C-alpha cells in the first residue's frame, strides 16, 4: 500500500490519478488532495477518498470547506497548504500535477522530507532540473515521471546507466498541423485557437494542447529528459509517430532499441509511477495491434515547428535559459488563446525573449524564479 499525496487533484492528470486510485484500492491510498479553485470537485473527492488533509488556493474557500467537512479532515490553503501536504509525515509519494510554477517549491519540500515524487508538472524539471535531481540524489529519493514519454524511457532503461545509452527517442504525435500538404508554413498564420485545440490522439488540458500544436510540449519534454535521465541534450532525439502507440524508446550503445507501447491512456504512466517498482493488474488499457494495422514514423519538421530547436538550444546552454523559454511560452500561449497574437508568433515571441536573456549558469532557485519573472515581463513587452 502506498500513501499518496496528490497536488492538483481536479485537473486532467489529477482526475486520471483518482481513477487509478479507484482501480487499485488495495495498492493506493490518497492521504492528501490539493486543488486550485474547484471546491465542488475537491469536496466530492474528499467525501469518497477520506484523505487526512486537503488544500485549496483561496483561504476563504478553505474555511467553507472546513465548515462543510468538520474536524475529520485538516483543511489548508494557498502555497503553505501545498507545502504542508507535500511533507505529510505519513506520505510515501507526492504526485505533482499543478499547472505552472506553483509545483516547484512543494516538489523540493517533498524531496527534502524524504518523499519520492512523481512529476506531471513539466515546469519542475524544465526550470529547476539541476537542483531537483541533485536534491533527490542527496536525500536518496526517486523522481518518477508521469509523462507518458518519460515513463516509457524509464521503463526501457530499467536502471541502466546513461553511459549505456546512445540515444533517447522521444515520440511526438506531431499535433494537428503535422500534415505539410494541408498545413504549409504559409498557412500557419490562419491557425485559430479552435483548430489548435483539436489534438489527434490525446485529451489534455488547454495549455498542453496548444503546446502540442507548436511542439513546445515536446521541446519541454526534451529538457525534462535531459535532467531525469542525466544525459546531454545531443543524445535526446525526437521522432514523429502519429499513432502515439510507441510512447518512447531507448537506443543502447550496442544498437539495440527498446520501446514501450500501448494504446494512449494517461492512467497507465500514472499507475506505473504510483505502484513502482511493482506491476499491478488492471484491465483499463488494452492494445489491439491488428486494429492499428501500421505504426509510422517521420522526421520532425523543425522549419515549420522551430520550438524543437529553441528547446534544444535552451537545454544545451542550460542555466536559467530553460526557465526563460518556459515562461515566455506561457505568456505567448495565453496571448494566443486571447487572440492577441497569431500561431507563428508564439514561437517568434519565445525566440525574441531567449535572445535577450543574460544566462546565469548553475542558478539558485531564487535566480531561476527571477529569470522566470523577467521573461514574463519581457514577453509581455515583446
Ligand atoms: Mg507527453
Short mmCIF file of N, CA, C and O in Angstrom, two decimals, residues 148 151-153 155-156 245-249 258-262 268 279:
data_model
loop_
_atom_site.label_atom_id
_atom_site.label_comp_id
_atom_site.label_asym_id
_atom_site.label_seq_id
_atom_site.Cartn_x
_atom_site.Cartn_y
_atom_site.Cartn_z
N UNK A 148 3.89 10.35 -20.33
CA UNK A 148 3.94 9.03 -20.99
C UNK A 148 5.32 8.76 -21.60
O UNK A 148 5.83 7.64 -21.52
N UNK A 151 7.91 8.13 -18.75
CA UNK A 151 7.59 6.85 -18.14
C UNK A 151 8.10 5.72 -19.03
O UNK A 151 8.70 4.76 -18.56
N UNK A 152 7.89 5.88 -20.33
CA UNK A 152 8.35 4.87 -21.30
C UNK A 152 9.86 4.71 -21.22
O UNK A 152 10.39 3.60 -21.13
N UNK A 153 10.57 5.83 -21.26
CA UNK A 153 12.03 5.77 -21.23
C UNK A 153 12.52 5.14 -19.92
O UNK A 153 13.41 4.29 -19.92
N UNK A 155 10.96 2.98 -18.12
CA UNK A 155 10.72 1.53 -18.17
C UNK A 155 11.72 0.83 -19.08
O UNK A 155 12.20 -0.26 -18.77
N UNK A 156 12.06 1.47 -20.21
CA UNK A 156 13.01 0.86 -21.15
C UNK A 156 14.44 0.85 -20.59
O UNK A 156 15.18 -0.10 -20.78
N UNK A 245 1.37 5.22 -30.14
CA UNK A 245 1.34 3.90 -29.52
C UNK A 245 2.71 3.56 -28.92
O UNK A 245 2.81 3.04 -27.81
N UNK A 246 3.77 3.89 -29.67
CA UNK A 246 5.13 3.78 -29.12
C UNK A 246 5.33 5.05 -28.28
O UNK A 246 5.34 6.15 -28.82
N UNK A 247 5.44 4.90 -26.97
CA UNK A 247 5.46 6.09 -26.12
C UNK A 247 6.82 6.75 -26.02
O UNK A 247 6.91 7.91 -25.66
N UNK A 248 7.85 6.00 -26.29
CA UNK A 248 9.23 6.47 -26.45
C UNK A 248 10.14 5.27 -26.48
O UNK A 248 9.68 4.14 -26.25
N UNK A 249 11.42 5.51 -26.78
CA UNK A 249 12.35 4.39 -26.97
C UNK A 249 13.74 4.76 -26.43
O UNK A 249 14.09 5.93 -26.37
N UNK A 258 14.93 -0.46 -27.33
CA UNK A 258 13.80 -0.97 -26.55
C UNK A 258 12.74 0.12 -26.48
O UNK A 258 13.04 1.28 -26.20
N UNK A 259 11.50 -0.26 -26.78
CA UNK A 259 10.39 0.69 -26.78
C UNK A 259 9.31 0.23 -25.82
O UNK A 259 9.24 -0.95 -25.48
N UNK A 260 8.49 1.14 -25.37
CA UNK A 260 7.33 0.79 -24.56
C UNK A 260 6.09 1.21 -25.33
O UNK A 260 6.03 2.33 -25.86
N UNK A 261 5.11 0.31 -25.45
CA UNK A 261 3.95 0.56 -26.30
C UNK A 261 2.64 0.30 -25.55
O UNK A 261 2.58 -0.55 -24.66
N UNK A 262 1.62 1.01 -25.95
CA UNK A 262 0.24 0.73 -25.51
C UNK A 262 -0.68 1.73 -26.18
O UNK A 262 -0.23 2.76 -26.67
N UNK A 268 -2.08 4.79 -17.47
CA UNK A 268 -1.00 3.79 -17.42
C UNK A 268 0.30 4.36 -16.82
O UNK A 268 0.82 3.79 -15.86
N UNK A 279 4.41 -4.18 -10.84
CA UNK A 279 3.40 -4.04 -11.90
C UNK A 279 2.13 -4.66 -11.35
O UNK A 279 2.11 -5.82 -10.95
#
